[in-house]
């Protein structure tokens, strides 16, 4: 599993944990609101019922025995809101008065009535009516004309449950919302997983395509020199020639083609190996001189080198190619010397190659506060617009014997020392390659202030 996979998995884990916590908190707080609303409604029903009961107890005592059906009248007049029925029991459970006249005189075995008769304390309860409705009832010990009775007062819950209904609605809508959010969340997780998988599949496909391309380029690059080596070796075996010059020519080709193969493997390793940075302080001018001298033999096997030093400016003249080195003698740089050398060799070699045996190459530097820019300018063949976009691609080359790895290596090594590269070129007029990097690279890869 890759680091990015782990990161995105962790991100999803965090999102899911946050979602779970948010869901639990929201559901709990809504449930709490619902419970509080239920309690508040019950309290208000209790108060209402108690008020009616006290007032009824007083009225019943005042009226005496000539009560008619006072309960029925009270309900039909709607004197108090929400009364479902009223009943008055004696201690044995016989109904003395009832808003439903048909029930008067009946005896009931009711636990709440019994409890009130025995304890003398009010009892609250929910009762289910014959219609299926649940009503809230107060069983109240009423002292009516010297006798202990029990007043049962049942209230419709509907008028008192406004708050509860609101809280219930809130609970339902929040639950629906949460379910929808989770649904949408899962949809996105699935979609993003799917797109991640697709991305990975695409990347794998691209990697395989690139590998295939690399393999075919490599096969081509290896087959050419191998073909020459095999051909000339075969020739030497078959001809058994005594001609010394012919033998030397054949052996020269075999040696140079072997070198080409060796360079290809070196370049390949430089490109694919991880680039650990080794810092050291060194003189920039000495490094550039070293680089130029190592490039010269590659551009010409037997150069007639004339070096002229004019106040720090060194001009090397190699069979028509002039290399101007305009770098002060006293610049100290702290970075990876070997990597910078490799970078400069590739860029200067390209400049010399572009001059095709006749041109000028200028190597200059600009000092900035923390960075340094080295420019390599040639007046060679230049690079056309279409080509310039491809020059950093591995194996891209316009040279018969190039590997096309030079600039790809340059880019990789520059990245490892925190540097950058800029190219400007005009077809048939020449090119400038500018590299910028830290004058003092610190071990953590950042540039430090210089003095
Ligand atoms: N200074 C330059 N002038 C003109 N063309 C250039 C210059 N530098 C690079 N190029 C173009 O960029 C291409 C890629 O360069 P790169 O150094 O990567 O490979 P190469 O020089 O072809 O091969 P190698 O460096 O392996 O010998 C070259 O083939 C050439 O076409
Ligand atoms: Mg090159």
Tab-separated table of C-alpha atoms and ligand atoms in Angstrom:
chain	number	residue	atom	x	y	z
A	1	UNK	CA	0.000	0.000	0.000
A	2	UNK	CA	1.427	3.403	-1.037
A	3	UNK	CA	1.864	6.408	1.272
A	4	UNK	CA	-0.864	8.343	-0.563
A	5	UNK	CA	-3.255	5.367	-0.162
A	6	UNK	CA	-2.557	5.378	3.574
A	7	UNK	CA	-3.098	9.139	3.769
A	8	UNK	CA	-6.392	9.062	1.909
A	9	UNK	CA	-7.524	6.054	4.019
A	10	UNK	CA	-6.666	8.027	7.175
A	11	UNK	CA	-8.546	11.070	5.831
A	12	UNK	CA	-11.642	8.946	5.236
A	13	UNK	CA	-11.306	7.440	8.709
A	14	UNK	CA	-11.226	10.947	10.223
A	15	UNK	CA	-14.256	12.036	8.156
A	16	UNK	CA	-16.226	8.937	9.207
A	17	UNK	CA	-15.304	9.420	12.888
A	18	UNK	CA	-16.372	13.100	12.697
A	19	UNK	CA	-19.641	12.048	10.994
A	20	UNK	CA	-20.348	9.419	13.663
A	21	UNK	CA	-19.660	11.893	16.498
A	22	UNK	CA	-21.794	14.597	14.819
A	23	UNK	CA	-24.617	12.079	14.284
A	24	UNK	CA	-24.547	10.834	17.880
A	25	UNK	CA	-24.446	14.398	19.298
A	26	UNK	CA	-27.305	15.570	17.046
A	27	UNK	CA	-29.505	12.524	17.750
A	28	UNK	CA	-28.846	12.726	21.506
A	29	UNK	CA	-29.596	16.448	21.719
A	30	UNK	CA	-32.775	16.032	19.654
A	31	UNK	CA	-33.881	13.068	21.781
A	32	UNK	CA	-33.208	15.144	24.905
A	33	UNK	CA	-35.300	18.004	23.524
A	34	UNK	CA	-38.063	15.478	22.805
A	35	UNK	CA	-37.927	14.113	26.360
A	36	UNK	CA	-37.923	17.602	27.882
A	37	UNK	CA	-40.873	18.592	25.733
A	38	UNK	CA	-42.774	15.451	26.899
A	39	UNK	CA	-41.977	16.220	30.567
A	40	UNK	CA	-43.007	19.866	30.165
A	41	UNK	CA	-46.307	18.824	28.545
A	42	UNK	CA	-46.996	16.315	31.324
A	43	UNK	CA	-46.247	18.973	33.958
A	44	UNK	CA	-48.626	21.374	32.317
A	45	UNK	CA	-51.356	18.622	32.171
A	46	UNK	CA	-50.768	17.805	35.846
A	47	UNK	CA	-51.122	21.461	36.838
A	48	UNK	CA	-54.212	21.911	34.703
A	49	UNK	CA	-55.831	18.725	36.061
A	50	UNK	CA	-54.989	19.623	39.648
A	51	UNK	CA	-56.507	23.101	39.256
A	52	UNK	CA	-59.749	21.618	37.883
A	53	UNK	CA	-59.866	18.933	40.614
A	54	UNK	CA	-59.483	21.452	43.453
A	55	UNK	CA	-62.101	23.697	41.959
A	56	UNK	CA	-64.484	20.732	41.328
A	57	UNK	CA	-64.028	19.472	44.916
A	58	UNK	CA	-65.134	22.884	46.210
A	59	UNK	CA	-68.084	23.080	43.782
A	60	UNK	CA	-69.291	19.546	44.627
A	61	UNK	CA	-69.196	20.323	48.374
A	62	UNK	CA	-71.141	23.518	47.811
A	63	UNK	CA	-73.824	22.006	45.599
A	64	UNK	CA	-74.667	19.213	48.060
A	65	UNK	CA	-76.679	16.222	46.883
A	66	UNK	CA	-78.652	18.047	44.192
A	67	UNK	CA	-75.922	17.709	41.613
A	68	UNK	CA	-77.934	16.564	38.581
A	69	UNK	CA	-75.271	15.496	36.079
A	70	UNK	CA	-72.922	18.348	36.762
A	71	UNK	CA	-70.012	16.535	35.045
A	72	UNK	CA	-71.852	16.209	31.751
A	73	UNK	CA	-72.750	19.907	31.919
A	74	UNK	CA	-69.171	20.940	32.621
A	75	UNK	CA	-67.861	19.025	29.618
A	76	UNK	CA	-70.592	20.212	27.253
A	77	UNK	CA	-70.104	23.832	28.347
A	78	UNK	CA	-66.363	23.478	27.747
A	79	UNK	CA	-65.570	25.322	30.959
A	80	UNK	CA	-62.048	23.836	31.029
A	81	UNK	CA	-60.070	22.832	27.997
A	82	UNK	CA	-59.337	19.251	27.024
A	83	UNK	CA	-61.495	17.234	29.506
A	84	UNK	CA	-62.195	13.714	28.156
A	85	UNK	CA	-64.391	12.522	31.029
A	86	UNK	CA	-65.046	13.127	34.735
A	87	UNK	CA	-65.979	10.557	37.371
A	88	UNK	CA	-66.479	10.451	41.095
A	89	UNK	CA	-65.995	7.153	42.989
A	90	UNK	CA	-66.613	6.204	46.547
A	91	UNK	CA	-63.910	4.302	48.455
A	92	UNK	CA	-65.291	0.920	47.274
A	93	UNK	CA	-64.963	1.895	43.639
A	94	UNK	CA	-68.682	2.543	43.022
A	95	UNK	CA	-69.270	5.315	40.513
A	96	UNK	CA	-71.228	8.116	42.209
A	97	UNK	CA	-71.094	10.586	39.329
A	98	UNK	CA	-69.886	10.267	35.733
A	99	UNK	CA	-70.014	12.428	32.652
A	100	UNK	CA	-71.417	9.292	30.982
A	101	UNK	CA	-74.673	8.800	32.943
A	102	UNK	CA	-74.936	5.109	31.932
A	103	UNK	CA	-71.972	4.253	34.117
A	104	UNK	CA	-73.317	5.757	37.350
A	105	UNK	CA	-73.871	3.116	40.040
A	106	UNK	CA	-71.368	0.621	38.556
A	107	UNK	CA	-68.627	-0.706	40.714
A	108	UNK	CA	-65.130	-0.945	39.290
A	109	UNK	CA	-62.007	-2.748	40.423
A	110	UNK	CA	-59.369	-0.229	39.607
A	111	UNK	CA	-55.867	-0.284	41.067
A	112	UNK	CA	-55.399	3.514	40.981
A	113	UNK	CA	-58.751	4.168	42.669
A	114	UNK	CA	-57.811	1.622	45.313
A	115	UNK	CA	-54.392	3.230	45.861
A	116	UNK	CA	-55.907	6.702	46.259
A	117	UNK	CA	-58.527	5.301	48.685
A	118	UNK	CA	-55.832	3.618	50.740
A	119	UNK	CA	-53.075	6.258	50.666
A	120	UNK	CA	-55.035	9.457	50.243
A	121	UNK	CA	-52.493	10.680	47.644
A	122	UNK	CA	-53.191	11.662	44.057
A	123	UNK	CA	-52.207	9.233	41.308
A	124	UNK	CA	-51.457	10.236	37.712
A	125	UNK	CA	-51.723	7.728	34.884
A	126	UNK	CA	-52.410	7.196	31.192
A	127	UNK	CA	-55.638	5.326	30.397
A	128	UNK	CA	-56.694	3.846	27.098
A	129	UNK	CA	-60.314	4.641	26.227
A	130	UNK	CA	-62.659	2.312	24.410
A	131	UNK	CA	-62.042	4.452	21.293
A	132	UNK	CA	-58.345	3.576	21.501
A	133	UNK	CA	-57.379	7.089	22.561
A	134	UNK	CA	-54.801	7.464	25.321
A	135	UNK	CA	-55.853	10.042	27.882
A	136	UNK	CA	-54.000	11.512	30.831
A	137	UNK	CA	-55.894	10.948	34.119
A	138	UNK	CA	-55.641	12.401	37.597
A	139	UNK	CA	-57.114	10.290	40.443
A	140	UNK	CA	-57.667	12.835	43.176
A	141	UNK	CA	-58.759	12.258	46.807
A	142	UNK	CA	-61.742	14.638	47.126
A	143	UNK	CA	-63.370	15.408	50.391
A	144	UNK	CA	-66.985	15.987	49.435
A	145	UNK	CA	-69.550	16.645	52.170
A	146	UNK	CA	-67.853	14.685	54.929
A	147	UNK	CA	-67.212	11.671	52.791
A	148	UNK	CA	-63.965	10.558	51.171
A	149	UNK	CA	-64.378	10.171	47.442
A	150	UNK	CA	-62.050	9.796	44.506
A	151	UNK	CA	-62.323	12.191	41.608
A	152	UNK	CA	-61.008	10.905	38.291
A	153	UNK	CA	-60.345	13.583	35.734
A	154	UNK	CA	-59.207	12.489	32.280
A	155	UNK	CA	-57.648	14.977	29.849
A	156	UNK	CA	-57.186	14.699	26.118
A	157	UNK	CA	-53.415	14.932	25.574
A	158	UNK	CA	-53.695	16.575	22.154
A	159	UNK	CA	-54.059	20.247	23.296
A	160	UNK	CA	-51.019	19.902	25.585
A	161	UNK	CA	-48.750	18.074	23.163
A	162	UNK	CA	-47.972	20.986	20.795
A	163	UNK	CA	-44.386	21.154	22.007
A	164	UNK	CA	-44.023	17.372	21.922
A	165	UNK	CA	-45.363	17.244	18.381
A	166	UNK	CA	-42.844	19.895	17.363
A	167	UNK	CA	-39.996	18.011	19.046
A	168	UNK	CA	-41.151	14.748	17.437
A	169	UNK	CA	-41.219	16.412	14.032
A	170	UNK	CA	-37.749	17.762	14.694
A	171	UNK	CA	-36.533	14.287	15.710
A	172	UNK	CA	-38.024	12.699	12.590
A	173	UNK	CA	-36.697	15.359	10.210
A	174	UNK	CA	-33.224	15.258	11.770
A	175	UNK	CA	-33.189	11.440	11.552
A	176	UNK	CA	-34.234	11.599	7.887
A	177	UNK	CA	-31.581	14.265	7.240
A	178	UNK	CA	-28.888	12.183	8.907
A	179	UNK	CA	-29.875	9.077	6.949
A	180	UNK	CA	-29.721	11.146	3.729
A	181	UNK	CA	-26.341	12.620	4.706
A	182	UNK	CA	-24.942	9.169	5.430
A	183	UNK	CA	-26.334	7.942	2.119
A	184	UNK	CA	-24.713	10.833	0.264
A	185	UNK	CA	-21.500	10.317	2.276
A	186	UNK	CA	-21.349	6.628	1.321
A	187	UNK	CA	-22.068	7.517	-2.279
A	188	UNK	CA	-19.123	9.943	-2.323
A	189	UNK	CA	-16.814	7.496	-0.557
A	190	UNK	CA	-17.691	4.851	-3.126
A	191	UNK	CA	-17.334	7.327	-5.994
A	192	UNK	CA	-13.987	8.592	-4.751
A	193	UNK	CA	-12.764	5.025	-4.146
A	194	UNK	CA	-13.823	4.131	-7.654
A	195	UNK	CA	-12.069	7.160	-9.132
A	196	UNK	CA	-8.959	6.343	-7.046
A	197	UNK	CA	-9.014	2.817	-8.443
A	198	UNK	CA	-9.450	4.164	-11.961
A	199	UNK	CA	-6.568	6.599	-11.421
A	200	UNK	CA	-4.375	3.778	-10.170
A	201	UNK	CA	-5.328	1.607	-13.111
A	202	UNK	CA	-4.542	4.487	-15.501
A	203	UNK	CA	-1.218	5.152	-13.778
A	204	UNK	CA	-0.362	1.448	-13.978
A	205	UNK	CA	-1.296	1.441	-17.663
A	206	UNK	CA	0.853	4.517	-18.287
A	207	UNK	CA	3.710	2.974	-16.322
A	208	UNK	CA	3.514	-0.199	-18.378
A	209	UNK	CA	3.309	1.799	-21.618
A	210	UNK	CA	6.350	3.830	-20.566
A	211	UNK	CA	8.188	0.680	-19.578
A	212	UNK	CA	7.392	-0.806	-22.969
A	213	UNK	CA	8.583	2.337	-24.712
A	214	UNK	CA	11.742	2.411	-22.611
A	215	UNK	CA	12.410	-1.242	-23.310
A	216	UNK	CA	12.060	-0.739	-27.064
A	217	UNK	CA	14.308	2.357	-27.030
A	218	UNK	CA	16.846	0.543	-24.893
A	219	UNK	CA	16.763	-2.507	-27.137
A	220	UNK	CA	17.382	-0.230	-30.111
A	221	UNK	CA	20.192	1.640	-28.307
A	222	UNK	CA	21.874	-1.613	-27.310
A	223	UNK	CA	21.366	-3.412	-30.588
A	224	UNK	CA	23.158	-0.776	-32.718
A	225	UNK	CA	26.535	-0.820	-30.960
A	226	UNK	CA	26.231	-4.580	-30.398
A	227	UNK	CA	25.639	-5.034	-34.130
A	228	UNK	CA	28.783	-3.029	-34.937
A	229	UNK	CA	30.858	-4.914	-32.358
A	230	UNK	CA	29.628	-8.268	-33.642
A	231	UNK	CA	30.139	-7.270	-37.294
A	232	UNK	CA	33.710	-6.044	-36.868
A	233	UNK	CA	34.705	-8.918	-34.611
A	234	UNK	CA	33.277	-11.367	-37.165
A	235	UNK	CA	35.198	-9.560	-39.926
A	236	UNK	CA	38.438	-9.848	-37.945
A	237	UNK	CA	37.875	-13.569	-37.396
A	238	UNK	CA	36.937	-14.352	-40.991
A	239	UNK	CA	39.426	-12.168	-42.875
A	240	UNK	CA	42.352	-13.022	-40.628
A	241	UNK	CA	43.763	-9.831	-42.130
A	242	UNK	CA	47.434	-9.044	-41.747
A	243	UNK	CA	46.814	-5.396	-42.638
A	244	UNK	CA	47.685	-3.620	-39.386
A	245	UNK	CA	45.751	-0.432	-40.181
A	246	UNK	CA	42.597	-2.401	-41.010
A	247	UNK	CA	42.909	-4.358	-37.767
A	248	UNK	CA	43.410	-1.141	-35.783
A	249	UNK	CA	40.379	0.484	-37.446
A	250	UNK	CA	38.213	-2.527	-36.630
A	251	UNK	CA	39.426	-2.648	-33.032
A	252	UNK	CA	38.856	1.128	-32.682
A	253	UNK	CA	35.233	0.723	-33.730
A	254	UNK	CA	34.792	-2.191	-31.305
A	255	UNK	CA	36.331	-0.123	-28.481
A	256	UNK	CA	34.247	3.013	-29.200
A	257	UNK	CA	30.991	1.034	-29.509
A	258	UNK	CA	31.783	-0.744	-26.240
A	259	UNK	CA	32.327	2.687	-24.654
A	260	UNK	CA	28.957	3.771	-25.999
A	261	UNK	CA	27.311	0.780	-24.349
A	262	UNK	CA	29.168	1.538	-21.140
A	263	UNK	CA	27.965	5.170	-21.231
A	264	UNK	CA	24.404	4.018	-21.847
A	265	UNK	CA	24.443	1.807	-18.750
A	266	UNK	CA	26.113	4.595	-16.686
A	267	UNK	CA	23.476	7.116	-17.828
A	268	UNK	CA	20.685	4.687	-17.120
A	269	UNK	CA	21.951	4.060	-13.609
A	270	UNK	CA	22.389	7.808	-13.016
A	271	UNK	CA	18.790	8.321	-14.092
A	272	UNK	CA	17.162	5.546	-12.073
A	273	UNK	CA	19.287	5.482	-8.906
A	274	UNK	CA	17.982	7.428	-5.900
A	275	UNK	CA	19.994	10.627	-5.569
A	276	UNK	CA	21.377	10.964	-2.013
A	277	UNK	CA	22.895	14.434	-1.528
A	278	UNK	CA	26.468	14.783	-0.225
A	279	UNK	CA	27.330	18.359	0.679
A	280	UNK	CA	30.769	19.916	0.443
A	281	UNK	CA	32.247	23.362	-0.011
A	282	UNK	CA	34.247	23.903	-3.198
A	283	UNK	CA	35.521	26.500	-5.648
A	284	UNK	CA	33.059	26.931	-8.513
A	285	UNK	CA	35.655	28.039	-11.071
A	286	UNK	CA	37.780	24.959	-10.422
A	287	UNK	CA	34.762	22.752	-10.968
A	288	UNK	CA	33.861	24.477	-14.263
A	289	UNK	CA	37.476	24.137	-15.539
A	290	UNK	CA	37.344	20.442	-14.645
A	291	UNK	CA	34.020	20.007	-16.448
A	292	UNK	CA	35.231	21.764	-19.609
A	293	UNK	CA	38.366	19.646	-19.725
A	294	UNK	CA	36.303	16.479	-19.381
A	295	UNK	CA	33.972	17.594	-22.187
A	296	UNK	CA	36.768	18.444	-24.645
A	297	UNK	CA	38.078	14.925	-25.272
A	298	UNK	CA	34.538	13.751	-25.882
A	299	UNK	CA	34.010	16.393	-28.525
A	300	UNK	CA	37.347	15.866	-30.182
A	301	UNK	CA	39.735	12.983	-29.709
A	302	UNK	CA	42.847	14.960	-30.499
A	303	UNK	CA	42.186	18.608	-29.792
A	304	UNK	CA	44.628	21.425	-30.291
A	305	UNK	CA	43.741	23.384	-27.182
A	306	UNK	CA	44.820	26.970	-26.898
A	307	UNK	CA	43.923	28.527	-23.554
A	308	UNK	CA	44.090	32.300	-23.171
A	309	UNK	CA	43.563	33.913	-19.768
A	310	UNK	CA	42.536	37.573	-19.865
A	311	UNK	CA	41.746	39.049	-16.431
A	312	UNK	CA	39.920	35.958	-15.178
A	313	UNK	CA	38.186	35.246	-18.504
A	314	UNK	CA	39.488	32.002	-19.941
A	315	UNK	CA	39.020	31.216	-23.597
A	316	UNK	CA	39.641	27.690	-24.844
A	317	UNK	CA	39.962	27.216	-28.554
A	318	UNK	CA	39.526	23.661	-29.707
A	319	UNK	CA	39.648	23.256	-33.461
A	320	UNK	CA	37.214	26.080	-34.178
A	321	UNK	CA	35.034	25.686	-31.039
A	322	UNK	CA	35.617	28.469	-28.543
A	323	UNK	CA	34.633	28.045	-24.904
A	324	UNK	CA	34.558	31.286	-22.890
A	325	UNK	CA	34.659	30.734	-19.152
A	326	UNK	CA	33.589	33.947	-17.450
A	327	UNK	CA	33.424	32.783	-13.843
A	328	UNK	CA	35.261	34.636	-11.037
A	329	UNK	CA	38.033	32.646	-9.352
A	330	UNK	CA	36.829	33.188	-5.786
A	331	UNK	CA	33.259	31.865	-5.654
A	332	UNK	CA	32.692	29.250	-3.001
A	333	UNK	CA	29.642	27.027	-3.201
A	334	UNK	CA	28.261	24.447	-0.770
A	335	UNK	CA	26.249	21.775	-2.517
A	336	UNK	CA	26.686	18.262	-3.955
A	337	UNK	CA	29.826	18.709	-6.100
A	338	UNK	CA	29.510	15.442	-8.035
A	339	UNK	CA	25.894	16.134	-8.963
A	340	UNK	CA	26.633	19.695	-10.081
A	341	UNK	CA	29.542	18.355	-12.136
A	342	UNK	CA	27.282	15.794	-13.804
A	343	UNK	CA	24.700	18.503	-14.549
A	344	UNK	CA	27.267	20.868	-16.098
A	345	UNK	CA	28.938	18.114	-18.131
A	346	UNK	CA	25.629	17.276	-19.793
A	347	UNK	CA	24.678	20.904	-20.520
A	348	UNK	CA	28.136	21.954	-21.790
A	349	UNK	CA	28.470	18.759	-23.827
A	350	UNK	CA	25.138	19.549	-25.507
A	351	UNK	CA	26.316	23.121	-26.236
A	352	UNK	CA	29.525	21.822	-27.824
A	353	UNK	CA	27.562	19.176	-29.788
A	354	UNK	CA	25.174	21.883	-31.049
A	355	UNK	CA	28.085	23.930	-32.458
A	356	UNK	CA	28.990	21.037	-34.733
A	357	UNK	CA	32.708	21.771	-34.660
A	358	UNK	CA	32.406	25.494	-35.216
A	359	UNK	CA	30.905	27.859	-32.660
A	360	UNK	CA	31.190	29.750	-29.420
A	361	UNK	CA	30.037	28.591	-25.998
A	362	UNK	CA	29.898	31.071	-23.111
A	363	UNK	CA	29.748	29.973	-19.491
A	364	UNK	CA	28.786	32.762	-17.080
A	365	UNK	CA	27.364	33.114	-13.609
A	366	UNK	CA	25.146	35.544	-11.740
A	367	UNK	CA	25.232	35.758	-7.974
A	368	UNK	CA	22.015	36.344	-6.067
A	369	UNK	CA	21.560	36.723	-2.337
A	370	UNK	CA	21.099	33.023	-1.637
A	371	UNK	CA	21.314	31.470	-5.065
A	372	UNK	CA	23.579	31.305	-8.025
A	373	UNK	CA	22.694	31.054	-11.709
A	374	UNK	CA	25.061	29.508	-14.245
A	375	UNK	CA	24.233	30.082	-17.894
A	376	UNK	CA	25.628	28.120	-20.820
A	377	UNK	CA	25.078	29.907	-24.097
A	378	UNK	CA	25.921	28.533	-27.535
A	379	UNK	CA	25.425	29.781	-31.074
A	380	UNK	CA	24.765	26.338	-32.442
A	381	UNK	CA	21.822	24.763	-34.242
A	382	UNK	CA	19.219	25.871	-31.652
A	383	UNK	CA	16.021	23.961	-30.862
A	384	UNK	CA	12.711	24.390	-32.659
A	385	UNK	CA	9.420	24.905	-30.778
A	386	UNK	CA	8.137	21.349	-31.120
A	387	UNK	CA	11.409	19.813	-30.019
A	388	UNK	CA	11.968	22.036	-26.983
A	389	UNK	CA	8.948	20.489	-25.240
A	390	UNK	CA	10.479	17.035	-25.449
A	391	UNK	CA	14.143	17.621	-24.591
A	392	UNK	CA	13.744	16.622	-20.922
A	393	UNK	CA	11.949	13.361	-21.727
A	394	UNK	CA	14.145	10.320	-21.125
A	395	UNK	CA	15.457	8.779	-24.374
A	396	UNK	CA	14.516	11.792	-26.480
A	397	UNK	CA	17.432	12.543	-28.774
A	398	UNK	CA	18.065	14.060	-32.199
A	399	UNK	CA	21.637	12.771	-32.244
A	400	UNK	CA	22.734	9.643	-34.057
A	401	UNK	CA	24.748	8.436	-31.066
A	402	UNK	CA	22.927	10.162	-28.188
A	403	UNK	CA	21.094	8.224	-25.493
A	404	UNK	CA	18.637	11.057	-24.829
A	405	UNK	CA	19.189	10.688	-21.096
A	406	UNK	CA	21.461	13.748	-20.582
A	407	UNK	CA	18.821	16.391	-19.828
A	408	UNK	CA	16.563	13.926	-18.003
A	409	UNK	CA	19.491	13.270	-15.652
A	410	UNK	CA	20.128	17.055	-15.386
A	411	UNK	CA	16.540	17.627	-14.320
A	412	UNK	CA	16.572	14.808	-11.791
A	413	UNK	CA	19.893	15.845	-10.212
A	414	UNK	CA	18.862	19.526	-10.089
A	415	UNK	CA	15.704	18.549	-8.254
A	416	UNK	CA	17.769	16.660	-5.683
A	417	UNK	CA	19.831	19.798	-4.886
A	418	UNK	CA	16.757	22.058	-4.934
A	419	UNK	CA	17.677	23.718	-8.223
A	420	UNK	CA	15.790	24.619	-11.397
A	421	UNK	CA	16.503	24.935	-15.103
A	422	UNK	CA	15.376	27.388	-17.786
A	423	UNK	CA	15.845	27.041	-21.528
A	424	UNK	CA	15.535	29.621	-24.251
A	425	UNK	CA	16.443	28.793	-27.792
A	426	UNK	CA	15.924	29.839	-31.360
A	427	UNK	CA	16.216	27.485	-34.247
A	428	UNK	CA	19.517	28.030	-36.108
A	429	UNK	CA	20.655	30.840	-33.745
A	430	UNK	CA	21.648	29.034	-30.564
A	431	UNK	CA	20.417	28.240	-27.066
A	432	UNK	CA	20.849	29.356	-23.475
A	433	UNK	CA	20.497	26.854	-20.621
A	434	UNK	CA	20.335	28.500	-17.175
A	435	UNK	CA	20.521	26.538	-13.964
A	436	UNK	CA	19.804	28.130	-10.577
A	437	UNK	CA	20.639	26.474	-7.263
A	438	UNK	CA	21.412	27.354	-3.636
A	439	UNK	CA	24.899	28.754	-2.948
A	440	UNK	CA	24.834	27.111	0.452
A	441	UNK	CA	22.598	24.083	0.578
A	442	UNK	CA	21.765	22.903	4.076
A	443	UNK	CA	21.403	19.255	5.051
A	444	UNK	CA	17.582	19.578	5.147
A	445	UNK	CA	17.541	20.679	1.497
A	446	UNK	CA	16.978	24.406	2.146
A	447	UNK	CA	19.290	27.191	1.072
A	448	UNK	CA	20.986	29.114	3.856
A	449	UNK	CA	21.905	32.804	3.833
A	450	UNK	CA	25.345	33.542	2.392
A	451	UNK	CA	27.767	36.331	3.107
B	1	LIG	N1	22.409	23.270	-26.590
B	1	LIG	C1	21.588	22.613	-27.380
B	1	LIG	N2	21.372	22.990	-28.656
B	1	LIG	C2	20.512	22.322	-29.457
B	1	LIG	N3	19.831	21.241	-29.115
B	1	LIG	C3	19.979	20.792	-27.855
B	1	LIG	C4	20.846	21.439	-26.914
B	1	LIG	N4	20.789	20.781	-25.765
B	1	LIG	C5	19.917	19.758	-25.942
B	1	LIG	N5	19.445	19.754	-27.189
B	1	LIG	C6	18.445	18.848	-27.760
B	1	LIG	O1	17.902	18.078	-26.732
B	1	LIG	C7	18.026	16.692	-27.024
B	1	LIG	C8	18.138	15.911	-25.720
B	1	LIG	O2	19.347	16.227	-25.076
B	1	LIG	P1	19.964	15.209	-24.051
B	1	LIG	O3	21.191	15.783	-23.503
B	1	LIG	O4	18.916	14.769	-23.120
B	1	LIG	O5	20.269	13.940	-24.946
B	1	LIG	P2	21.371	13.812	-26.063
B	1	LIG	O6	22.348	14.919	-25.943
B	1	LIG	O7	20.660	13.676	-27.349
B	1	LIG	O8	22.010	12.448	-25.691
B	1	LIG	P3	23.107	12.228	-24.565
B	1	LIG	O9	23.144	13.433	-23.731
B	1	LIG	O10	22.674	11.036	-23.860
B	1	LIG	O11	24.367	12.012	-25.323
B	1	LIG	C9	19.233	16.605	-27.892
B	1	LIG	O12	19.217	15.448	-28.698
B	1	LIG	C10	19.072	17.877	-28.738
B	1	LIG	O13	18.155	17.685	-29.773
B	2	LIG	MG1	23.255	15.410	-24.101
